[in-house]
Amino acid sequence: MGRVSVRSLSGADAAVARDALGVGVAVGLSGFAFGVTAVGAGLTVLQSCVLSLLVFTGASQFALAGALAAGGNPFTAAAGAFFLGVRNAFYGLRLSQLLRLPRAIRPFAAQWVIDETSVVALAQDSTRRARIGFTVTGITVYVLWNLTTLLGALGAAALGDPRAWGLDAASPAVFLALLSPMLRSGVERAVAGLAVVFALVGVVLLPAGAPVLVSALAAPAVLAARRLLVPGSSGAEDEAPSGAAEEPARSGEEEQKERSR
């Protein structure tokens, strides 16, 4: 075990850890925006920090704070946050097969199943590197997200009304920054565009917190329209995911080395 630990972060493993650390720092720092948004929505510093500690999924936290800030019913706001967080359960099903963690560790690892840890882990070519990516990303995001949530909440409490400083725009700005690089295919861009339309119409016609639920209908609507317009389409892009076609298959010798580690 000693020799393995010495070489654990050499070569490709070190590259995975470095990339995971970069993702963790970039995402973790956006907790500052949540702290500001949460206090601006009427939550206390303690409530904001407890949300980050226990909920720990940015989209759901921002949705909850945004709905409360708009004067929405707390139950409606919580429902929207819940449905946004359901996607993490599907990530968990795939990650459990990939990471193959001991049963005793799985309940604790489940807290770190979010978009960023899933993307980093699923991008790796072995269980070992998937575990490194998942762990480094999870630790970095969790520590920084909670620390910056506290700093943002304290700063917002000291500044007073965040809207007077224009900080109420922090939440949508962070959302756009996280979302835009992920819209690579035509279907994804169509879903995002239609979701925006649904949300804007919902803001006018529906109570606060409900538009985010209605915007979720954009995905099935786009897929249904695509099947009608393109007969035989499965709803997924025919082309391989970005980078997948260029990644060469590993040779039998490399796989043998990977198994022997």
Tab-separated table of N, CA and C in Angstrom, residues 149-250:
chain	number	residue	atom	x	y	z
A	149	THR	N	-20.161	30.566	1.277
A	149	THR	CA	-21.547	30.868	1.670
A	149	THR	C	-21.556	31.710	2.939
A	150	LEU	N	-20.745	31.318	3.904
A	150	LEU	CA	-20.657	32.074	5.160
A	150	LEU	C	-20.164	33.489	4.899
A	151	LEU	N	-19.108	33.632	4.098
A	151	LEU	CA	-18.562	34.957	3.815
A	151	LEU	C	-19.581	35.822	3.061
A	152	GLY	N	-20.257	35.218	2.083
A	152	GLY	CA	-21.253	35.969	1.324
A	152	GLY	C	-22.430	36.403	2.187
A	153	ALA	N	-22.878	35.500	3.059
A	153	ALA	CA	-24.004	35.829	3.933
A	153	ALA	C	-23.625	36.925	4.930
A	154	LEU	N	-22.419	36.825	5.493
A	154	LEU	CA	-21.961	37.860	6.427
A	154	LEU	C	-21.801	39.199	5.722
A	155	GLY	N	-21.257	39.143	4.503
A	155	GLY	CA	-21.067	40.377	3.751
A	155	GLY	C	-22.387	41.019	3.377
A	156	ALA	N	-23.349	40.195	2.968
A	156	ALA	CA	-24.660	40.740	2.606
A	156	ALA	C	-25.361	41.326	3.820
A	157	ALA	N	-25.220	40.646	4.969
A	157	ALA	CA	-25.847	41.158	6.193
A	157	ALA	C	-25.249	42.497	6.588
A	158	ALA	N	-23.954	42.662	6.345
A	158	ALA	CA	-23.292	43.919	6.701
A	158	ALA	C	-23.638	45.041	5.719
A	159	LEU	N	-23.839	44.668	4.432
A	159	LEU	CA	-24.111	45.676	3.408
A	159	LEU	C	-25.554	46.147	3.418
A	160	GLY	N	-26.445	45.309	3.953
A	160	GLY	CA	-27.869	45.652	3.921
A	160	GLY	C	-28.542	45.015	2.724
A	161	ASP	N	-29.422	45.725	2.084
A	161	ASP	CA	-30.183	45.196	0.956
A	161	ASP	C	-29.258	44.969	-0.242
A	162	PRO	N	-29.045	43.702	-0.677
A	162	PRO	CA	-28.154	43.438	-1.809
A	162	PRO	C	-28.607	44.092	-3.099
A	163	ARG	N	-29.917	44.327	-3.235
A	163	ARG	CA	-30.415	44.927	-4.478
A	163	ARG	C	-29.911	46.356	-4.659
A	164	ALA	N	-29.619	47.024	-3.535
A	164	ALA	CA	-29.092	48.388	-3.627
A	164	ALA	C	-27.701	48.406	-4.248
A	165	TRP	N	-26.996	47.269	-4.163
A	165	TRP	CA	-25.645	47.163	-4.716
A	165	TRP	C	-25.633	46.391	-6.033
A	166	GLY	N	-26.810	45.970	-6.487
A	166	GLY	CA	-26.863	45.183	-7.719
A	166	GLY	C	-26.457	43.740	-7.541
A	167	LEU	N	-26.329	43.269	-6.288
A	167	LEU	CA	-25.874	41.903	-6.040
A	167	LEU	C	-26.981	40.878	-6.245
A	168	ASP	N	-28.224	41.341	-6.441
A	168	ASP	CA	-29.298	40.387	-6.698
A	168	ASP	C	-29.126	39.719	-8.062
A	169	ALA	N	-28.258	40.295	-8.910
A	169	ALA	CA	-27.979	39.690	-10.219
A	169	ALA	C	-26.943	38.583	-10.132
A	170	ALA	N	-26.372	38.360	-8.948
A	170	ALA	CA	-25.327	37.347	-8.807
A	170	ALA	C	-25.842	35.960	-9.124
A	171	SER	N	-27.041	35.646	-8.650
A	171	SER	CA	-27.589	34.298	-8.852
A	171	SER	C	-27.775	33.956	-10.330
A	172	PRO	N	-28.508	34.758	-11.120
A	172	PRO	CA	-28.649	34.397	-12.539
A	172	PRO	C	-27.330	34.431	-13.286
A	173	ALA	N	-26.404	35.296	-12.882
A	173	ALA	CA	-25.105	35.352	-13.553
A	173	ALA	C	-24.337	34.053	-13.357
A	174	VAL	N	-24.365	33.525	-12.140
A	174	VAL	CA	-23.688	32.256	-11.861
A	174	VAL	C	-24.345	31.126	-12.643
A	175	PHE	N	-25.686	31.126	-12.692
A	175	PHE	CA	-26.395	30.102	-13.452
A	175	PHE	C	-25.960	30.113	-14.920
A	176	LEU	N	-25.921	31.297	-15.513
A	176	LEU	CA	-25.536	31.386	-16.921
A	176	LEU	C	-24.099	30.929	-17.142
A	177	ALA	N	-23.213	31.292	-16.211
A	177	ALA	CA	-21.808	30.905	-16.340
A	177	ALA	C	-21.638	29.396	-16.278
A	178	LEU	N	-22.424	28.735	-15.446
A	178	LEU	CA	-22.330	27.277	-15.313
A	178	LEU	C	-23.023	26.558	-16.475
A	179	LEU	N	-24.099	27.141	-16.972
A	179	LEU	CA	-24.911	26.468	-17.978
A	179	LEU	C	-24.369	26.594	-19.397
A	180	SER	N	-23.908	27.768	-19.764
A	180	SER	CA	-23.567	28.018	-21.168
A	180	SER	C	-22.538	27.050	-21.746
A	181	PRO	N	-21.475	26.642	-21.019
A	181	PRO	CA	-20.524	25.702	-21.625
A	181	PRO	C	-21.114	24.307	-21.852
A	182	MET	N	-22.227	23.992	-21.201
A	182	MET	CA	-22.808	22.655	-21.313
A	182	MET	C	-23.743	22.509	-22.505
A	183	LEU	N	-24.122	23.621	-23.135
A	183	LEU	CA	-25.084	23.578	-24.244
A	183	LEU	C	-24.328	23.364	-25.547
A	184	ARG	N	-24.001	22.105	-25.822
A	184	ARG	CA	-23.163	21.796	-26.979
A	184	ARG	C	-23.965	21.329	-28.193
A	185	SER	N	-25.084	20.685	-27.977
A	185	SER	CA	-25.859	20.153	-29.096
A	185	SER	C	-27.071	21.031	-29.385
A	186	GLY	N	-27.648	20.821	-30.565
A	186	GLY	CA	-28.829	21.583	-30.933
A	186	GLY	C	-30.013	21.301	-30.026
A	187	VAL	N	-30.156	20.043	-29.617
A	187	VAL	CA	-31.263	19.682	-28.733
A	187	VAL	C	-31.117	20.381	-27.390
A	188	GLU	N	-29.899	20.399	-26.851
A	188	GLU	CA	-29.667	21.045	-25.555
A	188	GLU	C	-29.962	22.532	-25.621
A	189	ARG	N	-29.533	23.184	-26.709
A	189	ARG	CA	-29.799	24.616	-26.852
A	189	ARG	C	-31.293	24.890	-27.023
A	190	ALA	N	-31.979	24.000	-27.741
A	190	ALA	CA	-33.428	24.171	-27.915
A	190	ALA	C	-34.160	24.019	-26.584
A	191	VAL	N	-33.755	23.035	-25.788
A	191	VAL	CA	-34.378	22.842	-24.478
A	191	VAL	C	-34.142	24.065	-23.594
A	192	ALA	N	-32.914	24.569	-23.580
A	192	ALA	CA	-32.600	25.738	-22.758
A	192	ALA	C	-33.410	26.953	-23.199
A	193	GLY	N	-33.500	27.165	-24.520
A	193	GLY	CA	-34.247	28.319	-25.017
A	193	GLY	C	-35.731	28.241	-24.692
A	194	LEU	N	-36.318	27.044	-24.872
A	194	LEU	CA	-37.735	26.892	-24.570
A	194	LEU	C	-37.993	27.011	-23.072
A	195	ALA	N	-37.062	26.516	-22.258
A	195	ALA	CA	-37.202	26.638	-20.804
A	195	ALA	C	-37.214	28.103	-20.381
A	196	VAL	N	-36.401	28.924	-21.040
A	196	VAL	CA	-36.390	30.358	-20.752
A	196	VAL	C	-37.746	30.975	-21.083
A	197	VAL	N	-38.302	30.583	-22.235
A	197	VAL	CA	-39.617	31.112	-22.635
A	197	VAL	C	-40.682	30.715	-21.617
A	198	PHE	N	-40.677	29.433	-21.226
A	198	PHE	CA	-41.655	28.962	-20.248
A	198	PHE	C	-41.514	29.716	-18.926
A	199	ALA	N	-40.269	29.927	-18.507
A	199	ALA	CA	-40.032	30.606	-17.232
A	199	ALA	C	-40.500	32.053	-17.288
A	200	LEU	N	-40.217	32.752	-18.390
A	200	LEU	CA	-40.617	34.157	-18.514
A	200	LEU	C	-42.134	34.298	-18.532
A	201	VAL	N	-42.800	33.395	-19.253
A	201	VAL	CA	-44.259	33.431	-19.269
A	201	VAL	C	-44.801	33.081	-17.885
A	202	GLY	N	-44.166	32.111	-17.237
A	202	GLY	CA	-44.618	31.700	-15.919
A	202	GLY	C	-44.478	32.786	-14.870
A	203	VAL	N	-43.438	33.604	-14.994
A	203	VAL	CA	-43.237	34.699	-14.038
A	203	VAL	C	-44.424	35.657	-14.062
A	204	VAL	N	-44.995	35.842	-15.243
A	204	VAL	CA	-46.124	36.764	-15.389
A	204	VAL	C	-47.434	36.128	-14.920
A	205	LEU	N	-47.604	34.837	-15.206
A	205	LEU	CA	-48.904	34.207	-14.995
A	205	LEU	C	-49.011	33.359	-13.732
A	206	LEU	N	-47.887	32.904	-13.189
A	206	LEU	CA	-47.916	31.933	-12.099
A	206	LEU	C	-47.333	32.511	-10.814
A	207	PRO	N	-47.650	31.902	-9.677
A	207	PRO	CA	-47.061	32.359	-8.416
A	207	PRO	C	-45.566	32.062	-8.367
A	208	ALA	N	-44.851	32.803	-7.536
A	208	ALA	CA	-43.405	32.629	-7.416
A	208	ALA	C	-43.080	31.202	-7.022
A	209	GLY	N	-42.044	30.658	-7.658
A	209	GLY	CA	-41.622	29.292	-7.386
A	209	GLY	C	-42.168	28.306	-8.394
A	210	ALA	N	-43.324	28.603	-8.992
A	210	ALA	CA	-43.929	27.699	-9.969
A	210	ALA	C	-43.245	27.741	-11.339
A	211	PRO	N	-42.739	28.902	-11.817
A	211	PRO	CA	-42.130	28.920	-13.150
A	211	PRO	C	-40.996	27.927	-13.339
A	212	VAL	N	-40.194	27.690	-12.303
A	212	VAL	CA	-39.084	26.745	-12.448
A	212	VAL	C	-39.597	25.335	-12.663
A	213	LEU	N	-40.773	25.014	-12.102
A	213	LEU	CA	-41.367	23.697	-12.321
A	213	LEU	C	-41.898	23.581	-13.747
A	214	VAL	N	-42.538	24.647	-14.228
A	214	VAL	CA	-43.085	24.636	-15.587
A	214	VAL	C	-41.963	24.555	-16.626
A	215	SER	N	-40.847	25.228	-16.359
A	215	SER	CA	-39.736	25.222	-17.323
A	215	SER	C	-39.170	23.829	-17.541
A	216	ALA	N	-39.369	22.924	-16.582
A	216	ALA	CA	-38.887	21.547	-16.739
A	216	ALA	C	-39.610	20.822	-17.863
A	217	LEU	N	-40.785	21.336	-18.278
A	217	LEU	CA	-41.534	20.721	-19.367
A	217	LEU	C	-40.872	20.961	-20.724
A	218	ALA	N	-39.861	21.820	-20.761
A	218	ALA	CA	-39.203	22.118	-22.033
A	218	ALA	C	-38.530	20.882	-22.617
A	219	ALA	N	-37.931	20.055	-21.769
A	219	ALA	CA	-37.215	18.880	-22.271
A	219	ALA	C	-38.139	17.902	-22.983
A	220	PRO	N	-39.232	17.425	-22.345
A	220	PRO	CA	-40.116	16.510	-23.084
A	220	PRO	C	-40.771	17.171	-24.300
A	221	ALA	N	-41.020	18.482	-24.235
A	221	ALA	CA	-41.639	19.159	-25.372
A	221	ALA	C	-40.702	19.161	-26.578
A	222	VAL	N	-39.422	19.461	-26.342
A	222	VAL	CA	-38.453	19.480	-27.446
A	222	VAL	C	-38.244	18.083	-28.014
A	223	LEU	N	-38.138	17.090	-27.151
A	223	LEU	CA	-37.925	15.721	-27.626
A	223	LEU	C	-39.128	15.220	-28.422
A	224	ALA	N	-40.341	15.557	-27.955
A	224	ALA	CA	-41.544	15.148	-28.685
A	224	ALA	C	-41.597	15.816	-30.058
A	225	ALA	N	-41.253	17.111	-30.104
A	225	ALA	CA	-41.261	17.827	-31.376
A	225	ALA	C	-40.209	17.264	-32.330
A	226	ARG	N	-39.077	16.870	-31.789
A	226	ARG	CA	-38.012	16.328	-32.638
A	226	ARG	C	-38.424	14.987	-33.244
A	227	ARG	N	-39.126	14.182	-32.483
A	227	ARG	CA	-39.579	12.890	-33.011
A	227	ARG	C	-40.592	13.079	-34.139
A	228	LEU	N	-41.414	14.134	-34.019
A	228	LEU	CA	-42.396	14.403	-35.064
A	228	LEU	C	-41.745	14.934	-36.336
A	229	LEU	N	-40.748	15.813	-36.142
A	229	LEU	CA	-40.089	16.442	-37.283
A	229	LEU	C	-39.038	15.555	-37.926
A	230	VAL	N	-38.416	14.700	-37.114
A	230	VAL	CA	-37.369	13.808	-37.630
A	230	VAL	C	-37.788	12.374	-37.320
A	231	PRO	N	-38.526	11.728	-38.223
A	231	PRO	CA	-39.006	10.361	-37.969
A	231	PRO	C	-37.845	9.416	-37.672
A	232	GLY	N	-38.040	8.567	-36.699
A	232	GLY	CA	-37.010	7.598	-36.341
A	232	GLY	C	-35.974	8.129	-35.388
A	233	SER	N	-36.106	9.409	-35.004
A	233	SER	CA	-35.131	9.987	-34.080
A	233	SER	C	-35.400	9.498	-32.674
A	234	SER	N	-34.320	9.222	-31.943
A	234	SER	CA	-34.455	8.766	-30.554
A	234	SER	C	-34.476	9.922	-29.584
A	235	GLY	N	-34.266	11.149	-30.101
A	235	GLY	CA	-34.231	12.306	-29.223
A	235	GLY	C	-32.840	12.679	-28.792
A	236	ALA	N	-31.870	11.838	-29.060
A	236	ALA	CA	-30.484	12.126	-28.692
A	236	ALA	C	-29.726	12.503	-29.936
A	237	GLU	N	-28.662	13.226	-29.775
A	237	GLU	CA	-27.836	13.622	-30.904
A	237	GLU	C	-27.157	12.399	-31.495
A	238	ASP	N	-27.103	12.341	-32.829
A	238	ASP	CA	-26.480	11.202	-33.477
A	238	ASP	C	-24.979	11.186	-33.280
A	239	GLU	N	-24.410	12.368	-33.122
A	239	GLU	CA	-22.977	12.417	-32.980
A	239	GLU	C	-22.566	12.038	-31.572
A	240	ALA	N	-21.331	11.576	-31.439
A	240	ALA	CA	-20.833	11.174	-30.133
A	240	ALA	C	-20.608	12.400	-29.287
A	241	PRO	N	-20.613	12.278	-27.941
A	241	PRO	CA	-20.339	13.397	-27.076
A	241	PRO	C	-18.976	13.991	-27.377
A	242	SER	N	-18.850	15.296	-27.045
A	242	SER	CA	-17.612	16.006	-27.332
A	242	SER	C	-16.417	15.287	-26.736
A	243	GLY	N	-15.436	14.980	-27.587
A	243	GLY	CA	-14.207	14.360	-27.127
A	243	GLY	C	-14.265	12.851	-27.127
A	244	ALA	N	-15.462	12.255	-27.215
A	244	ALA	CA	-15.559	10.810	-27.101
A	244	ALA	C	-14.979	10.120	-28.321
A	245	ALA	N	-15.210	10.702	-29.526
A	245	ALA	CA	-14.737	10.057	-30.732
A	245	ALA	C	-13.233	10.130	-30.857
A	246	GLU	N	-12.600	11.108	-30.193
A	246	GLU	CA	-11.181	11.282	-30.355
A	246	GLU	C	-10.367	10.488	-29.361
A	247	GLU	N	-11.037	9.925	-28.328
A	247	GLU	CA	-10.291	9.234	-27.297
A	247	GLU	C	-9.985	7.828	-27.770
A	248	PRO	N	-8.712	7.468	-27.967
A	248	PRO	CA	-8.354	6.149	-28.469
A	248	PRO	C	-8.648	5.078	-27.447
A	249	ALA	N	-8.984	3.899	-27.947
A	249	ALA	CA	-9.214	2.776	-27.055
A	249	ALA	C	-7.898	2.335	-26.448
A	250	ARG	N	-7.950	1.955	-25.197
A	250	ARG	CA	-6.732	1.514	-24.537
A	250	ARG	C	-6.349	0.125	-25.018
